[in-house]
Amino acid sequence: MELYNLKHPSQTVSFKEAVQLGLGKDRGLFFPTQIPVLHDIEALLAMPFVERSKKVLGAWLASELGQDMVDQLVERAFNFDLPLVAVDEQRACLELFHGPTLAFKDFGARFMAQCINVFAQDSRLTILTATSGDTGAAVADAFYGLEKVNVVVLYPKGKISELQEKMFTTLGKNIHTVAVASDFDACQHLVKQAFEDSDVRDGLHLNSANSINISRLLAQICYYFEAVAQSKQRHEADPVIAVPSGNFGNLTAGLFAKAMGLPVKRFIAATNANDTVPRYLDSGHWQPNPTQATMSNAMDVSEPSNWPRVEAICEKLGWPLADLVGICLSEAQTSEALVDLYAKGYVSEPHAAIAAKALTLNLVPDEVGIFLGTAHPAKFKDVVDRELALNLPLPPELKAVAHKPILSAELAADFAQLKAHLFAVLS
């Protein structure tokens, strides 16, 4: 597999190199020179999830890694369920929160961890990543205890739910967490500054586990095939898929799946008040506003780093950007969406509820839609309990960390402070 840097197309790398580098020159994203097309889609959709995923990822990676290695990586990473649960006659939720950290990020993080563990040389690597909520837990769990890897997770202090925070800040060992006194965009900027600093990048052998890493995106392609496979068992129509969108890695993976031949009628990018992309799709002007804190905090991103890949896919395939639908919801609409789902007997959380409402606003009578359930409702227990007048029970994964102490360092959004902290903790 060959990839090139979207900012510097002359820089080309293999999949293994892209996974280990994370970012290219000048923070450029790696993008595949070719997107494989799968022809026998009907037969693929009839396969079980893991067996199909071996075929899907093999189309990208078997020429470089060998199919046997791809099979092993998939088997180690994908070992939990992802049911498609009907909400009403038109809408169903693909529940992606049945992994170890109760969020869709488990798919990409676990596959990436398996790749890095296989690719790592003798030197110890440092995974530096920013999280707006669920990435931190998924990455921490996936890499916890691996001898060749240190993990540092930056997150915006006070702007993620307490239970989200507890899932990755209570582990210790090779997992180091930093609460930054700012928002997610500032955390993401600090990560990018670290990759631009040769002392940090080379001295600590940096890699990134954000959705900028191509291994995470490829893994996420697989669950779109599963969504359509389950949908086709109930409806002949190609589904419309609504994706809760923050950093836009999830939508990027969906577009890759469609480019491979997956029959999806259209995608909806569903956002909260941080609506840079819906406004861009409507006006053609890219104008990020200051990040707003919302109850759907994992989507509190004003400058989504994966957007250049979305545009690159559309350009490569000749798809008009206008074919993407962007829908943003206010806090009041998010609350209404949660209540609407609950009235239909389905308990959700704010991010999935936004995508579910986006389907309601966009579907026509003969269409069917899928919205992605990106996190277990209990990870947002405070919001869900408040909005629905409930007292959600905690699943075992959250009960286990609820009363553990947080081990995070606290820093300002200042790169000099972060650099000093990294060398103090990791050297």
Short mmCIF file of C-alpha atoms in Angstrom, two decimals:
data_model
loop_
_atom_site.label_atom_id
_atom_site.label_comp_id
_atom_site.label_asym_id
_atom_site.label_seq_id
_atom_site.Cartn_x
_atom_site.Cartn_y
_atom_site.Cartn_z
CA MET A 1 0.00 0.00 0.00
CA GLU A 2 1.38 3.40 -0.96
CA LEU A 3 0.26 6.68 0.59
CA TYR A 4 1.25 10.28 -0.08
CA ASN A 5 1.29 13.45 1.96
CA LEU A 6 -1.66 15.68 1.01
CA LYS A 7 0.48 18.78 1.66
CA HIS A 8 3.62 17.43 -0.05
CA PRO A 9 2.57 14.80 -2.62
CA SER A 10 6.20 13.96 -3.36
CA GLN A 11 6.47 12.39 0.10
CA THR A 12 5.28 8.81 -0.30
CA VAL A 13 5.29 6.08 2.34
CA SER A 14 4.17 2.51 2.90
CA PHE A 15 1.36 1.63 5.29
CA LYS A 16 3.90 0.54 7.90
CA GLU A 17 5.73 3.86 7.60
CA ALA A 18 2.49 5.85 7.71
CA VAL A 19 1.38 4.06 10.88
CA GLN A 20 4.70 4.73 12.57
CA LEU A 21 5.00 8.37 11.45
CA GLY A 22 1.38 9.36 12.00
CA LEU A 23 1.79 12.66 10.16
CA GLY A 24 3.83 13.68 7.13
CA LYS A 25 5.99 16.73 6.49
CA ASP A 26 4.39 20.00 7.68
CA ARG A 27 1.72 18.00 9.51
CA GLY A 28 0.34 16.70 6.24
CA LEU A 29 -2.14 13.82 6.30
CA PHE A 30 -1.28 10.59 4.53
CA PHE A 31 -3.71 9.54 1.81
CA PRO A 32 -3.75 6.38 -0.34
CA THR A 33 -2.57 6.65 -3.93
CA GLN A 34 -5.23 4.08 -4.84
CA ILE A 35 -8.53 3.07 -3.24
CA PRO A 36 -9.26 -0.63 -3.82
CA VAL A 37 -12.65 -1.51 -5.26
CA LEU A 38 -14.45 -4.68 -4.14
CA HIS A 39 -16.67 -6.21 -6.80
CA ASP A 40 -18.57 -9.09 -5.18
CA ILE A 41 -20.29 -6.90 -2.59
CA GLU A 42 -23.33 -9.15 -2.18
CA ALA A 43 -21.15 -12.12 -1.22
CA LEU A 44 -19.12 -9.95 1.15
CA LEU A 45 -22.22 -8.66 2.90
CA ALA A 46 -23.33 -12.25 3.51
CA MET A 47 -20.15 -12.99 5.52
CA PRO A 48 -19.76 -12.72 9.32
CA PHE A 49 -18.20 -9.46 10.47
CA VAL A 50 -14.69 -10.71 11.26
CA GLU A 51 -14.35 -12.80 8.11
CA ARG A 52 -15.62 -9.92 5.96
CA SER A 53 -13.27 -7.48 7.70
CA LYS A 54 -10.31 -9.68 6.74
CA LYS A 55 -11.34 -9.32 3.10
CA VAL A 56 -11.97 -5.58 3.35
CA LEU A 57 -8.65 -4.79 5.05
CA GLY A 58 -6.83 -7.36 2.94
CA ALA A 59 -7.78 -5.35 -0.14
CA TRP A 60 -5.73 -2.50 1.30
CA LEU A 61 -2.96 -4.29 3.15
CA ALA A 62 -2.38 -7.87 1.98
CA SER A 63 0.09 -6.83 -0.74
CA GLU A 64 2.33 -5.24 1.91
CA LEU A 65 1.71 -7.28 5.06
CA GLY A 66 0.45 -10.58 3.66
CA GLN A 67 -3.09 -11.84 4.15
CA ASP A 68 -2.10 -14.05 7.09
CA MET A 69 -0.84 -11.01 9.02
CA VAL A 70 -4.00 -9.04 8.16
CA ASP A 71 -6.12 -11.94 9.42
CA GLN A 72 -4.22 -12.02 12.73
CA LEU A 73 -4.53 -8.26 13.25
CA VAL A 74 -8.29 -8.38 12.61
CA GLU A 75 -8.87 -11.36 14.90
CA ARG A 76 -7.01 -9.70 17.77
CA ALA A 77 -8.69 -6.32 17.36
CA PHE A 78 -12.34 -7.13 16.55
CA ASN A 79 -13.74 -9.38 19.24
CA PHE A 80 -16.99 -7.68 20.31
CA ASP A 81 -20.51 -7.26 18.93
CA LEU A 82 -21.97 -4.39 16.89
CA PRO A 83 -25.77 -4.88 16.64
CA LEU A 84 -28.05 -2.80 14.43
CA VAL A 85 -31.04 -1.91 16.63
CA ALA A 86 -34.26 -0.67 15.04
CA VAL A 87 -35.71 2.50 16.57
CA ASP A 88 -38.67 2.95 14.24
CA GLU A 89 -39.69 1.96 10.73
CA GLN A 90 -37.10 4.20 9.06
CA ARG A 91 -34.23 4.48 11.53
CA ALA A 92 -31.85 2.04 13.19
CA CYS A 93 -28.79 2.54 15.38
CA LEU A 94 -25.54 0.71 14.72
CA GLU A 95 -24.33 0.26 18.30
CA LEU A 96 -20.56 0.62 18.25
CA PHE A 97 -20.14 0.78 22.02
CA HIS A 98 -19.86 -2.86 23.03
CA GLY A 99 -16.06 -2.89 23.15
CA PRO A 100 -13.89 -2.60 26.27
CA THR A 101 -14.19 1.19 26.63
CA LEU A 102 -17.82 1.43 25.49
CA ALA A 103 -17.15 3.61 22.43
CA PHE A 104 -16.67 3.29 18.68
CA LYS A 105 -13.03 4.35 19.09
CA ASP A 106 -12.27 0.80 20.28
CA PHE A 107 -12.31 -0.42 16.68
CA GLY A 108 -9.61 1.91 15.40
CA ALA A 109 -7.54 2.04 18.58
CA ARG A 110 -7.31 -1.71 19.02
CA PHE A 111 -6.38 -2.28 15.37
CA MET A 112 -3.76 0.45 15.54
CA ALA A 113 -2.30 -0.96 18.75
CA GLN A 114 -1.95 -4.38 17.15
CA CYS A 115 -0.22 -2.82 14.13
CA ILE A 116 2.22 -0.78 16.21
CA ASN A 117 3.01 -3.71 18.47
CA VAL A 118 3.97 -5.73 15.38
CA PHE A 119 5.83 -2.90 13.62
CA ALA A 120 7.71 -1.47 16.62
CA GLN A 121 11.48 -1.76 16.61
CA ASP A 122 13.72 -1.99 19.68
CA SER A 123 13.29 1.68 20.65
CA ARG A 124 10.36 2.62 22.88
CA LEU A 125 7.61 4.61 21.14
CA THR A 126 5.53 7.45 22.57
CA ILE A 127 1.92 7.74 21.48
CA LEU A 128 0.85 11.38 21.88
CA THR A 129 -2.82 12.04 21.26
CA ALA A 130 -5.56 14.53 22.05
CA THR A 131 -9.08 13.52 22.99
CA SER A 132 -12.42 15.26 23.11
CA GLY A 133 -13.78 12.32 25.08
CA ASP A 134 -13.67 8.73 23.88
CA THR A 135 -10.35 8.50 22.01
CA GLY A 136 -8.43 8.74 25.26
CA ALA A 137 -10.09 5.72 26.82
CA ALA A 138 -9.89 3.60 23.69
CA VAL A 139 -6.23 4.37 23.07
CA ALA A 140 -5.27 3.93 26.72
CA ASP A 141 -7.02 0.57 26.93
CA ALA A 142 -5.58 -0.64 23.63
CA PHE A 143 -1.96 0.20 24.57
CA TYR A 144 -2.13 -0.38 28.33
CA GLY A 145 0.74 -2.55 29.51
CA LEU A 146 2.49 -2.84 26.13
CA GLU A 147 6.21 -2.86 26.87
CA LYS A 148 7.31 -0.95 23.76
CA VAL A 149 4.88 1.95 24.06
CA ASN A 150 4.28 4.96 26.31
CA VAL A 151 0.99 6.80 25.87
CA VAL A 152 0.34 10.48 26.62
CA VAL A 153 -3.24 11.73 26.32
CA LEU A 154 -4.12 15.43 26.34
CA TYR A 155 -7.72 16.46 27.09
CA PRO A 156 -9.57 19.70 27.86
CA LYS A 157 -9.91 20.08 31.60
CA GLY A 158 -13.52 20.14 32.77
CA LYS A 159 -14.94 19.67 29.27
CA ILE A 160 -15.47 15.92 29.10
CA SER A 161 -17.78 13.87 31.27
CA GLU A 162 -16.36 12.61 34.56
CA LEU A 163 -16.91 8.98 33.62
CA GLN A 164 -15.20 9.50 30.26
CA GLU A 165 -12.28 11.02 32.15
CA LYS A 166 -12.08 8.23 34.71
CA MET A 167 -11.80 5.55 32.01
CA PHE A 168 -8.34 6.70 30.92
CA THR A 169 -6.92 8.86 33.74
CA THR A 170 -6.92 6.18 36.44
CA LEU A 171 -4.71 3.54 34.80
CA GLY A 172 -1.11 4.57 35.46
CA LYS A 173 1.79 2.38 34.29
CA ASN A 174 2.58 3.38 30.69
CA ILE A 175 -0.49 5.64 30.39
CA HIS A 176 0.17 9.33 31.16
CA THR A 177 -2.66 11.90 31.04
CA VAL A 178 -2.64 15.70 30.96
CA ALA A 179 -5.61 17.96 31.68
CA VAL A 180 -5.13 21.10 29.59
CA ALA A 181 -6.75 24.34 30.71
CA SER A 182 -8.41 25.02 27.35
CA ASP A 183 -10.54 23.32 24.69
CA PHE A 184 -9.98 20.33 22.41
CA ASP A 185 -8.69 22.42 19.51
CA ALA A 186 -5.93 23.73 21.81
CA CYS A 187 -5.05 20.15 22.80
CA GLN A 188 -4.91 19.17 19.16
CA HIS A 189 -2.69 22.16 18.40
CA LEU A 190 -0.27 21.13 21.17
CA VAL A 191 -0.02 17.66 19.63
CA LYS A 192 0.76 19.19 16.23
CA GLN A 193 3.41 21.47 17.80
CA ALA A 194 5.05 18.43 19.38
CA PHE A 195 5.32 16.72 16.00
CA GLU A 196 6.92 19.86 14.55
CA ASP A 197 9.55 20.00 17.33
CA SER A 198 12.44 17.72 16.35
CA ASP A 199 13.65 17.36 19.95
CA VAL A 200 10.29 15.95 21.02
CA ARG A 201 9.43 14.09 17.81
CA ASP A 202 12.78 12.32 17.45
CA GLY A 203 13.84 12.20 21.08
CA LEU A 204 10.66 10.51 22.25
CA HIS A 205 9.93 8.59 19.00
CA LEU A 206 6.50 10.21 18.68
CA ASN A 207 3.49 8.68 17.02
CA SER A 208 -0.15 9.76 17.07
CA ALA A 209 -3.25 7.70 17.80
CA ASN A 210 -5.76 10.33 16.70
CA SER A 211 -7.87 9.61 13.66
CA ILE A 212 -5.11 11.25 11.63
CA ASN A 213 -3.38 7.84 11.82
CA ILE A 214 -4.35 5.85 8.74
CA SER A 215 -4.57 2.53 10.62
CA ARG A 216 -7.50 3.80 12.68
CA LEU A 217 -9.39 4.96 9.61
CA LEU A 218 -8.95 1.68 7.76
CA ALA A 219 -10.27 -0.26 10.75
CA GLN A 220 -13.38 1.92 10.90
CA ILE A 221 -14.26 1.12 7.29
CA CYS A 222 -15.21 -2.38 8.43
CA TYR A 223 -18.19 -1.41 10.55
CA TYR A 224 -19.81 0.47 7.69
CA PHE A 225 -19.89 -2.80 5.77
CA GLU A 226 -21.51 -4.42 8.80
CA ALA A 227 -24.10 -1.64 9.05
CA VAL A 228 -25.18 -2.14 5.46
CA ALA A 229 -25.05 -5.95 5.76
CA GLN A 230 -27.49 -5.91 8.67
CA SER A 231 -29.67 -3.26 7.06
CA LYS A 232 -29.98 -5.28 3.85
CA GLN A 233 -31.39 -8.19 5.86
CA ARG A 234 -34.43 -6.00 6.58
CA HIS A 235 -34.65 -3.54 3.68
CA GLU A 236 -33.68 -3.70 0.02
CA ALA A 237 -33.03 0.02 -0.17
CA ASP A 238 -29.50 1.38 0.14
CA PRO A 239 -29.37 3.17 3.50
CA VAL A 240 -28.68 6.79 4.29
CA ILE A 241 -26.06 6.94 7.06
CA ALA A 242 -25.88 9.79 9.58
CA VAL A 243 -22.50 10.16 11.26
CA PRO A 244 -22.02 12.12 14.51
CA SER A 245 -19.08 14.29 13.46
CA GLY A 246 -16.36 16.08 15.40
CA ASN A 247 -12.89 15.51 13.96
CA PHE A 248 -14.42 13.81 10.87
CA GLY A 249 -12.39 10.61 10.95
CA ASN A 250 -15.59 8.60 11.21
CA LEU A 251 -17.10 10.15 8.09
CA THR A 252 -13.79 9.74 6.26
CA ALA A 253 -13.91 5.99 6.93
CA GLY A 254 -17.48 5.85 5.67
CA LEU A 255 -16.53 7.58 2.44
CA PHE A 256 -13.65 5.13 1.97
CA ALA A 257 -16.17 2.29 2.36
CA LYS A 258 -18.45 3.82 -0.27
CA ALA A 259 -15.46 4.31 -2.57
CA MET A 260 -14.70 0.60 -2.22
CA GLY A 261 -18.18 -0.20 -3.54
CA LEU A 262 -20.37 -0.25 -0.43
CA PRO A 263 -23.95 0.72 -1.42
CA VAL A 264 -24.72 3.81 0.69
CA LYS A 265 -27.27 6.26 -0.72
CA ARG A 266 -25.72 9.29 0.95
CA PHE A 267 -23.97 10.41 4.12
CA ILE A 268 -25.09 13.03 6.59
CA ALA A 269 -22.44 14.84 8.64
CA ALA A 270 -24.32 15.61 11.86
CA THR A 271 -22.76 18.18 14.18
CA ASN A 272 -23.62 20.19 17.24
CA ALA A 273 -23.22 23.98 17.45
CA ASN A 274 -19.61 23.57 16.29
CA ASP A 275 -20.88 23.71 12.75
CA THR A 276 -17.86 24.60 10.61
CA VAL A 277 -18.55 21.85 8.08
CA PRO A 278 -22.33 22.30 7.66
CA ARG A 279 -21.76 26.03 7.11
CA TYR A 280 -18.96 25.28 4.64
CA LEU A 281 -21.12 22.85 2.67
CA ASP A 282 -23.86 25.46 2.55
CA SER A 283 -21.77 28.55 1.73
CA GLY A 284 -18.44 27.34 0.33
CA HIS A 285 -16.59 29.43 2.93
CA TRP A 286 -14.38 27.75 5.55
CA GLN A 287 -14.80 29.91 8.65
CA PRO A 288 -14.18 28.12 11.98
CA ASN A 289 -15.72 29.87 14.96
CA PRO A 290 -14.44 29.63 18.54
CA THR A 291 -15.22 26.19 19.93
CA GLN A 292 -18.44 26.01 21.94
CA ALA A 293 -18.92 23.63 24.86
CA THR A 294 -21.98 21.42 24.43
CA MET A 295 -23.57 18.34 25.99
CA SER A 296 -22.20 16.36 23.00
CA ASN A 297 -18.65 17.22 24.03
CA ALA A 298 -16.83 14.69 21.85
CA MET A 299 -17.99 16.77 18.87
CA ASP A 300 -16.81 20.10 20.28
CA VAL A 301 -14.32 20.60 17.45
CA SER A 302 -14.21 23.70 15.27
CA GLU A 303 -11.26 22.76 13.04
CA PRO A 304 -11.64 19.06 12.14
CA SER A 305 -8.24 17.71 11.16
CA ASN A 306 -9.59 14.98 8.86
CA TRP A 307 -11.51 17.32 6.58
CA PRO A 308 -8.70 17.45 3.96
CA ARG A 309 -9.12 13.69 3.52
CA VAL A 310 -12.86 14.10 2.95
CA GLU A 311 -12.17 16.60 0.20
CA ALA A 312 -9.43 14.39 -1.26
CA ILE A 313 -11.77 11.39 -1.51
CA CYS A 314 -14.45 13.46 -3.22
CA GLU A 315 -11.93 14.93 -5.64
CA LYS A 316 -10.37 11.54 -6.42
CA LEU A 317 -13.75 9.92 -7.11
CA GLY A 318 -15.29 12.93 -8.81
CA TRP A 319 -17.98 13.22 -6.14
CA PRO A 320 -19.38 16.73 -5.67
CA LEU A 321 -19.03 17.93 -2.09
CA ALA A 322 -22.64 19.01 -2.47
CA ASP A 323 -23.59 15.32 -2.29
CA LEU A 324 -22.67 15.41 1.41
CA VAL A 325 -25.40 16.66 3.71
CA GLY A 326 -24.39 18.77 6.69
CA ILE A 327 -26.87 19.20 9.54
CA CYS A 328 -26.16 20.97 12.83
CA LEU A 329 -28.31 20.85 15.96
CA SER A 330 -28.61 23.29 18.84
CA GLU A 331 -28.59 22.20 22.48
CA ALA A 332 -32.38 22.45 22.58
CA GLN A 333 -32.69 20.25 19.50
CA THR A 334 -30.26 17.74 21.00
CA SER A 335 -32.42 17.52 24.10
CA GLU A 336 -35.50 17.03 21.94
CA ALA A 337 -33.71 14.28 20.02
CA LEU A 338 -32.89 12.39 23.21
CA VAL A 339 -36.50 12.66 24.39
CA ASP A 340 -37.80 11.54 20.99
CA LEU A 341 -35.68 8.39 21.02
CA TYR A 342 -36.67 7.63 24.60
CA ALA A 343 -40.34 7.97 23.69
CA LYS A 344 -39.75 5.23 21.13
CA GLY A 345 -38.21 3.00 23.80
CA TYR A 346 -34.56 3.67 22.97
CA VAL A 347 -32.12 5.20 25.46
CA SER A 348 -29.34 7.02 23.66
CA GLU A 349 -26.74 9.69 24.40
CA PRO A 350 -26.25 13.17 22.88
CA HIS A 351 -23.95 12.35 19.94
CA ALA A 352 -26.04 9.51 18.53
CA ALA A 353 -29.20 11.49 19.22
CA ILE A 354 -27.94 14.31 17.01
CA ALA A 355 -27.36 11.85 14.17
CA ALA A 356 -30.78 10.27 14.73
CA LYS A 357 -32.46 13.69 14.55
CA ALA A 358 -30.48 14.50 11.40
CA LEU A 359 -32.03 11.45 9.76
CA THR A 360 -35.50 12.61 10.76
CA LEU A 361 -34.82 15.99 9.17
CA ASN A 362 -33.43 14.52 5.95
CA LEU A 363 -35.11 11.20 5.11
CA VAL A 364 -37.97 11.03 2.65
CA PRO A 365 -40.77 8.44 3.11
CA ASP A 366 -39.29 5.57 1.06
CA GLU A 367 -35.79 5.79 2.56
CA VAL A 368 -34.17 3.94 5.44
CA GLY A 369 -31.48 5.41 7.62
CA ILE A 370 -28.75 4.28 9.98
CA PHE A 371 -27.25 6.46 12.69
CA LEU A 372 -24.07 5.51 14.49
CA GLY A 373 -24.23 4.90 18.23
CA THR A 374 -20.75 6.06 19.14
CA ALA A 375 -20.80 5.68 22.93
CA HIS A 376 -22.70 3.87 25.67
CA PRO A 377 -25.36 6.17 27.18
CA ALA A 378 -23.89 5.66 30.66
CA LYS A 379 -20.67 7.40 29.58
CA PHE A 380 -22.85 10.52 29.55
CA LYS A 381 -24.89 9.56 32.59
CA ASP A 382 -25.11 13.10 33.94
CA VAL A 383 -26.59 14.42 30.68
CA VAL A 384 -28.86 11.45 30.00
CA ASP A 385 -30.17 11.34 33.57
CA ARG A 386 -30.89 15.07 33.50
CA GLU A 387 -32.55 15.18 30.08
CA LEU A 388 -34.62 12.01 30.50
CA ALA A 389 -35.23 12.10 34.28
CA LEU A 390 -33.52 8.72 34.68
CA ASN A 391 -30.95 7.10 36.92
CA LEU A 392 -28.99 5.00 34.45
CA PRO A 393 -27.23 2.00 35.95
CA LEU A 394 -23.50 1.86 35.31
CA PRO A 395 -22.15 -1.05 33.26
CA PRO A 396 -19.28 -3.01 34.87
CA GLU A 397 -16.61 -1.14 32.87
CA LEU A 398 -17.68 2.18 34.39
CA LYS A 399 -18.36 0.84 37.87
CA ALA A 400 -14.76 -0.35 37.99
CA VAL A 401 -13.34 3.17 37.58
CA ALA A 402 -16.04 5.40 39.10
CA HIS A 403 -14.30 5.79 42.47
CA LYS A 404 -10.66 5.61 41.37
CA PRO A 405 -8.46 8.72 41.74
CA ILE A 406 -7.57 10.74 38.65
CA LEU A 407 -3.82 10.64 37.99
CA SER A 408 -3.59 13.51 35.48
CA ALA A 409 -1.10 16.33 35.45
CA GLU A 410 -2.61 19.78 34.87
CA LEU A 411 -1.02 22.21 32.41
CA ALA A 412 -1.81 25.44 30.63
CA ALA A 413 -2.20 25.34 26.86
CA ASP A 414 1.50 26.17 26.51
CA PHE A 415 3.87 24.08 24.40
CA ALA A 416 6.98 24.91 26.47
CA GLN A 417 5.24 23.53 29.56
CA LEU A 418 4.13 20.42 27.70
CA LYS A 419 7.62 19.80 26.29
CA ALA A 420 9.20 20.04 29.73
CA HIS A 421 6.55 17.74 31.18
CA LEU A 422 7.02 15.10 28.46
CA PHE A 423 10.77 14.88 28.99
CA ALA A 424 10.36 14.87 32.78
CA VAL A 425 7.87 12.01 32.69
CA LEU A 426 9.24 9.92 29.83
CA SER A 427 13.02 10.35 29.88
#
